[in-house]
PDB file of C-alpha atoms in Angstrom:
ATOM      1  CA  MET S   1    -181.064 102.332  89.749  1.00 40.00           C
ATOM      2  CA  ALA S   2    -177.755 100.583  88.997  1.00 38.00           C
ATOM      3  CA  LEU S   3    -179.292  99.102  85.846  1.00 35.00           C
ATOM      4  CA  ALA S   4    -180.290 102.586  84.662  1.00 37.00           C
ATOM      5  CA  VAL S   5    -176.746 103.864  85.226  1.00 34.00           C
ATOM      6  CA  LEU S   6    -175.306 100.895  83.335  1.00 35.00           C
ATOM      7  CA  ALA S   7    -177.746 101.405  80.461  1.00 37.00           C
ATOM      8  CA  ALA S   8    -176.900 105.109  80.295  1.00 37.00           C
ATOM      9  CA  SER S   9    -173.177 104.290  80.216  1.00 37.00           C
ATOM     10  CA  ALA S  10    -173.658 101.812  77.409  1.00 37.00           C
ATOM     11  CA  LEU S  11    -175.744 104.235  75.366  1.00 36.00           C
ATOM     12  CA  SER S  12    -173.313 107.090  75.892  1.00 36.00           C
ATOM     13  CA  GLY S  13    -170.469 105.118  74.348  1.00 36.00           C
ATOM     14  CA  ALA S  14    -168.602 104.653  77.615  1.00 35.00           C
ATOM     15  CA  PHE S  15    -167.295 101.276  76.467  1.00 35.00           C
ATOM     16  CA  PRO S  16    -164.040 101.273  74.498  1.00 42.00           C
ATOM     17  CA  ALA S  17    -164.147 101.014  70.719  1.00 56.00           C
ATOM     18  CA  LEU S  18    -162.273  97.746  70.652  1.00 59.00           C
ATOM     19  CA  GLY S  19    -165.161  95.770  72.062  1.00 52.00           C
ATOM     20  CA  ASP S  20    -168.904  96.119  72.082  1.00 46.00           C
ATOM     21  CA  PRO S  21    -169.594  93.500  74.746  1.00 42.00           C
ATOM     22  CA  GLY S  22    -173.046  91.989  74.849  1.00 42.00           C
ATOM     23  CA  ASP S  23    -174.901  90.718  77.866  1.00 40.00           C
ATOM     24  CA  GLU S  24    -172.808  87.578  77.977  1.00 51.00           C
ATOM     25  CA  ASP S  25    -169.231  87.395  76.823  1.00 60.00           C
ATOM     26  CA  PRO S  26    -168.193  83.837  75.957  1.00 57.00           C
ATOM     27  CA  THR S  27    -164.544  84.920  75.725  1.00 64.00           C
ATOM     28  CA  ALA S  28    -164.475  86.292  79.284  1.00 69.00           C
ATOM     29  CA  GLY S  29    -162.683  83.202  80.621  1.00 85.00           C
ATOM     30  CA  ASP S  30    -160.578  82.431  77.545  1.00 94.00           C
ATOM     31  CA  PRO S  31    -156.917  82.848  78.583  1.00 96.00           C
ATOM     32  CA  ASP S  32    -155.821  83.568  74.998  1.00 97.00           C
ATOM     33  CA  PHE S  33    -158.431  86.285  74.593  1.00 97.00           C
ATOM     34  CA  ILE S  34    -157.504  87.812  77.952  1.00 96.00           C
ATOM     35  CA  GLY S  35    -153.793  87.596  77.133  1.00 97.00           C
ATOM     36  CA  GLY S  36    -154.417  89.009  73.658  1.00 98.00           C
ATOM     37  CA  ARG S  37    -156.248  92.010  75.082  1.00 97.00           C
ATOM     38  CA  LYS S  38    -153.391  92.594  77.536  1.00 97.00           C
ATOM     39  CA  ALA S  39    -150.897  92.353  74.665  1.00 98.00           C
ATOM     40  CA  VAL S  40    -152.941  94.940  72.717  1.00 98.00           C
ATOM     41  CA  GLU S  41    -152.889  97.253  75.735  1.00 98.00           C
ATOM     42  CA  ALA S  42    -149.105  96.739  75.958  1.00 98.00           C
ATOM     43  CA  LYS S  43    -148.786  97.312  72.187  1.00 98.00           C
ATOM     44  CA  ASP S  44    -147.112  93.930  71.801  1.00 98.00           C
ATOM     45  CA  TRP S  45    -148.597  93.284  68.377  1.00 98.00           C
ATOM     46  CA  PRO S  46    -146.957  89.896  67.612  1.00 98.00           C
ATOM     47  CA  ALA S  47    -148.132  88.465  70.949  1.00 98.00           C
ATOM     48  CA  ALA S  48    -151.587  89.978  70.497  1.00 98.00           C
ATOM     49  CA  ILE S  49    -151.923  88.445  67.042  1.00 98.00           C
ATOM     50  CA  ARG S  50    -150.710  85.023  68.224  1.00 98.00           C
ATOM     51  CA  LEU S  51    -153.000  84.903  71.273  1.00 98.00           C
ATOM     52  CA  LEU S  52    -156.076  86.386  69.590  1.00 98.00           C
ATOM     53  CA  SER S  53    -155.627  84.057  66.601  1.00 98.00           C
ATOM     54  CA  SER S  54    -155.698  81.137  69.030  1.00 98.00           C
ATOM     55  CA  ALA S  55    -158.863  82.469  70.656  1.00 98.00           C
ATOM     56  CA  ALA S  56    -160.420  82.967  67.196  1.00 98.00           C
ATOM     57  CA  LEU S  57    -159.865  79.295  66.352  1.00 97.00           C
ATOM     58  CA  ARG S  58    -162.043  78.316  69.315  1.00 95.00           C
ATOM     59  CA  ASP S  59    -164.617  81.092  68.909  1.00 96.00           C
ATOM     60  CA  THR S  60    -165.149  81.659  65.200  1.00 96.00           C
ATOM     61  CA  ARG S  61    -168.251  83.819  65.610  1.00 97.00           C
ATOM     62  CA  ASN S  62    -166.973  86.487  67.990  1.00 97.00           C
ATOM     63  CA  PRO S  63    -166.816  89.965  66.421  1.00 98.00           C
ATOM     64  CA  ASP S  64    -164.764  91.378  69.309  1.00 97.00           C
ATOM     65  CA  ILE S  65    -161.934  88.904  68.681  1.00 98.00           C
ATOM     66  CA  GLN S  66    -161.999  89.804  64.978  1.00 98.00           C
ATOM     67  CA  ASN S  67    -161.962  93.520  65.811  1.00 98.00           C
ATOM     68  CA  TYR S  68    -159.002  93.110  68.165  1.00 98.00           C
ATOM     69  CA  LEU S  69    -157.193  91.076  65.486  1.00 98.00           C
ATOM     70  CA  GLY S  70    -157.865  93.815  62.932  1.00 98.00           C
ATOM     71  CA  TYR S  71    -156.511  96.417  65.331  1.00 98.00           C
ATOM     72  CA  ALA S  72    -153.397  94.375  66.127  1.00 98.00           C
ATOM     73  CA  HIS S  73    -152.652  93.663  62.451  1.00 98.00           C
ATOM     74  CA  ARG S  74    -153.171  97.327  61.545  1.00 98.00           C
ATOM     75  CA  ASN S  75    -150.751  98.444  64.225  1.00 97.00           C
ATOM     76  CA  ALA S  76    -148.290  95.753  63.172  1.00 98.00           C
ATOM     77  CA  GLY S  77    -148.388  97.253  59.665  1.00 97.00           C
ATOM     78  CA  ASP S  78    -150.397  94.550  57.885  1.00 98.00           C
ATOM     79  CA  LEU S  79    -153.365  96.462  56.496  1.00 97.00           C
ATOM     80  CA  SER S  80    -154.465  93.569  54.292  1.00 97.00           C
ATOM     81  CA  LEU S  81    -155.126  91.300  57.279  1.00 98.00           C
ATOM     82  CA  SER S  82    -156.498  94.241  59.205  1.00 98.00           C
ATOM     83  CA  PHE S  83    -159.190  94.796  56.548  1.00 98.00           C
ATOM     84  CA  LYS S  84    -159.968  91.074  56.545  1.00 98.00           C
ATOM     85  CA  HIS S  85    -160.587  90.946  60.307  1.00 98.00           C
ATOM     86  CA  TYR S  86    -162.564  94.197  60.514  1.00 98.00           C
ATOM     87  CA  THR S  87    -164.745  92.996  57.634  1.00 98.00           C
ATOM     88  CA  ARG S  88    -165.296  89.678  59.411  1.00 98.00           C
ATOM     89  CA  ALA S  89    -166.238  91.511  62.621  1.00 98.00           C
ATOM     90  CA  LEU S  90    -168.876  93.456  60.672  1.00 98.00           C
ATOM     91  CA  GLN S  91    -170.164  90.292  59.008  1.00 98.00           C
ATOM     92  CA  LEU S  92    -170.703  88.847  62.476  1.00 98.00           C
ATOM     93  CA  ASP S  93    -172.139  92.079  63.917  1.00 98.00           C
ATOM     94  CA  PRO S  94    -173.033  94.787  61.380  1.00 98.00           C
ATOM     95  CA  ARG S  95    -173.587  97.247  64.250  1.00 97.00           C
ATOM     96  CA  HIS S  96    -170.150  96.768  65.854  1.00 98.00           C
ATOM     97  CA  ARG S  97    -169.140 100.341  66.603  1.00 98.00           C
ATOM     98  CA  GLY S  98    -165.453  99.610  67.143  1.00 97.00           C
ATOM     99  CA  ALA S  99    -165.089  97.757  63.850  1.00 98.00           C
ATOM    100  CA  HIS S 100    -166.768 100.604  61.952  1.00 98.00           C
ATOM    101  CA  GLU S 101    -164.499 103.167  63.617  1.00 98.00           C
ATOM    102  CA  TYR S 102    -161.270 101.264  63.033  1.00 98.00           C
ATOM    103  CA  LEU S 103    -162.177 100.162  59.510  1.00 98.00           C
ATOM    104  CA  GLY S 104    -162.877 103.816  58.700  1.00 98.00           C
ATOM    105  CA  GLU S 105    -159.447 104.739  60.074  1.00 97.00           C
ATOM    106  CA  ALA S 106    -157.816 101.979  58.021  1.00 98.00           C
ATOM    107  CA  TYR S 107    -159.493 103.311  54.882  1.00 98.00           C
ATOM    108  CA  LEU S 108    -158.037 106.743  55.632  1.00 98.00           C
ATOM    109  CA  MET S 109    -154.604 105.123  55.930  1.00 96.00           C
ATOM    110  CA  VAL S 110    -154.912 103.860  52.347  1.00 97.00           C
ATOM    111  CA  GLY S 111    -156.356 107.152  51.108  1.00 97.00           C
ATOM    112  CA  ASN S 112    -159.954 106.033  50.646  1.00 97.00           C
ATOM    113  CA  LEU S 113    -161.920 108.925  52.141  1.00 98.00           C
ATOM    114  CA  ALA S 114    -165.214 107.807  50.567  1.00 98.00           C
ATOM    115  CA  LYS S 115    -165.119 104.409  52.316  1.00 98.00           C
ATOM    116  CA  ALA S 116    -164.126 106.036  55.614  1.00 98.00           C
ATOM    117  CA  GLU S 117    -167.124 108.354  55.280  1.00 98.00           C
ATOM    118  CA  GLU S 118    -169.384 105.339  54.641  1.00 98.00           C
ATOM    119  CA  HIS S 119    -168.341 103.897  57.998  1.00 98.00           C
ATOM    120  CA  LEU S 120    -168.788 107.266  59.683  1.00 97.00           C
ATOM    121  CA  ALA S 121    -172.328 107.452  58.264  1.00 97.00           C
ATOM    122  CA  ALA S 122    -173.009 103.912  59.509  1.00 97.00           C
ATOM    123  CA  LEU S 123    -171.800 104.875  62.980  1.00 97.00           C
ATOM    124  CA  LYS S 124    -174.067 107.914  63.007  1.00 96.00           C
ATOM    125  CA  LYS S 125    -177.041 105.636  62.290  1.00 96.00           C
ATOM    126  CA  ILE S 126    -175.985 103.124  64.957  1.00 96.00           C
ATOM    127  CA  CYS S 127    -175.309 105.700  67.682  1.00 95.00           C
ATOM    128  CA  LEU S 128    -178.653 107.358  68.323  1.00 89.00           C
ATOM    129  CA  ILE S 129    -176.993 109.597  70.885  1.00 90.00           C
ATOM    130  CA  PRO S 130    -173.397 110.811  70.707  1.00 89.00           C
ATOM    131  CA  CYS S 131    -170.836 108.019  71.011  1.00 95.00           C
ATOM    132  CA  GLU S 132    -167.069 108.196  71.157  1.00 97.00           C
ATOM    133  CA  GLU S 133    -166.604 106.072  68.037  1.00 97.00           C
ATOM    134  CA  VAL S 134    -168.359 108.741  65.930  1.00 97.00           C
ATOM    135  CA  GLU S 135    -166.337 111.500  67.590  1.00 97.00           C
ATOM    136  CA  HIS S 136    -163.037 109.670  67.020  1.00 97.00           C
ATOM    137  CA  LEU S 137    -163.659 108.801  63.366  1.00 98.00           C
ATOM    138  CA  GLU S 138    -165.108 112.231  62.636  1.00 97.00           C
ATOM    139  CA  LYS S 139    -161.957 113.836  64.050  1.00 98.00           C
ATOM    140  CA  LYS S 140    -159.750 111.561  61.901  1.00 98.00           C
ATOM    141  CA  VAL S 141    -161.780 112.407  58.768  1.00 98.00           C
ATOM    142  CA  VAL S 142    -161.448 116.144  59.459  1.00 97.00           C
ATOM    143  CA  GLN S 143    -157.690 115.744  60.004  1.00 97.00           C
ATOM    144  CA  TYR S 144    -157.402 113.731  56.806  1.00 97.00           C
ATOM    145  CA  ARG S 145    -159.235 116.404  54.807  1.00 96.00           C
ATOM    146  CA  ARG S 146    -156.999 119.141  56.235  1.00 95.00           C
ATOM    147  CA  THR S 147    -153.782 117.300  55.445  1.00 93.00           C
ATOM    148  CA  SER S 148    -154.910 116.261  51.969  1.00 87.00           C
ATOM    149  CA  GLN S 149    -156.073 119.748  50.883  1.00 80.00           C
ATOM    150  CA  GLY S 150    -153.908 121.023  48.111  1.00 56.00           C
ATOM    151  CA  SER S 151    -152.756 117.541  47.151  1.00 60.00           C
ATOM    152  CA  SER S 152    -154.433 115.322  44.615  1.00 53.00           C
ATOM    153  CA  PRO S 153    -157.169 112.991  45.937  1.00 51.00           C
ATOM    154  CA  ARG S 154    -155.880 109.534  46.890  1.00 48.00           C
ATOM    155  CA  GLN S 155    -158.992 107.501  46.393  1.00 45.00           C
TER     156      GLN S 155
END
């Protein structure tokens, strides 16, 4: 019964967009990863970047670390590094919902609606039932379209 509830939660998108944890999380005991996540929650972007970068040196194949790094860099104002880390997260896990959502948002920030819509379409294929990542990115795309109506396209 508990397994069914857990499976339903996972399928419904109950996990946050920043991480799509698998069955085993090798970073669970990594103090830099834990500290980096706490720094993200506290919106301490320099600390998050420092700690998550340290964790990434030890675990080069973890898409969640790359996604968190992308998120921290984006919020710190460095979109170039943000794109790099989101792209790396998707290289490691092409179905990473959080990376698709946040990369789509980053594309909207630079005025590339077409690329944002590509990531929204990918999310719709990944999420067979409604998931919060689709809802969030869809809402951002709608907002972007509303605010850019009447102005020239920025693609």
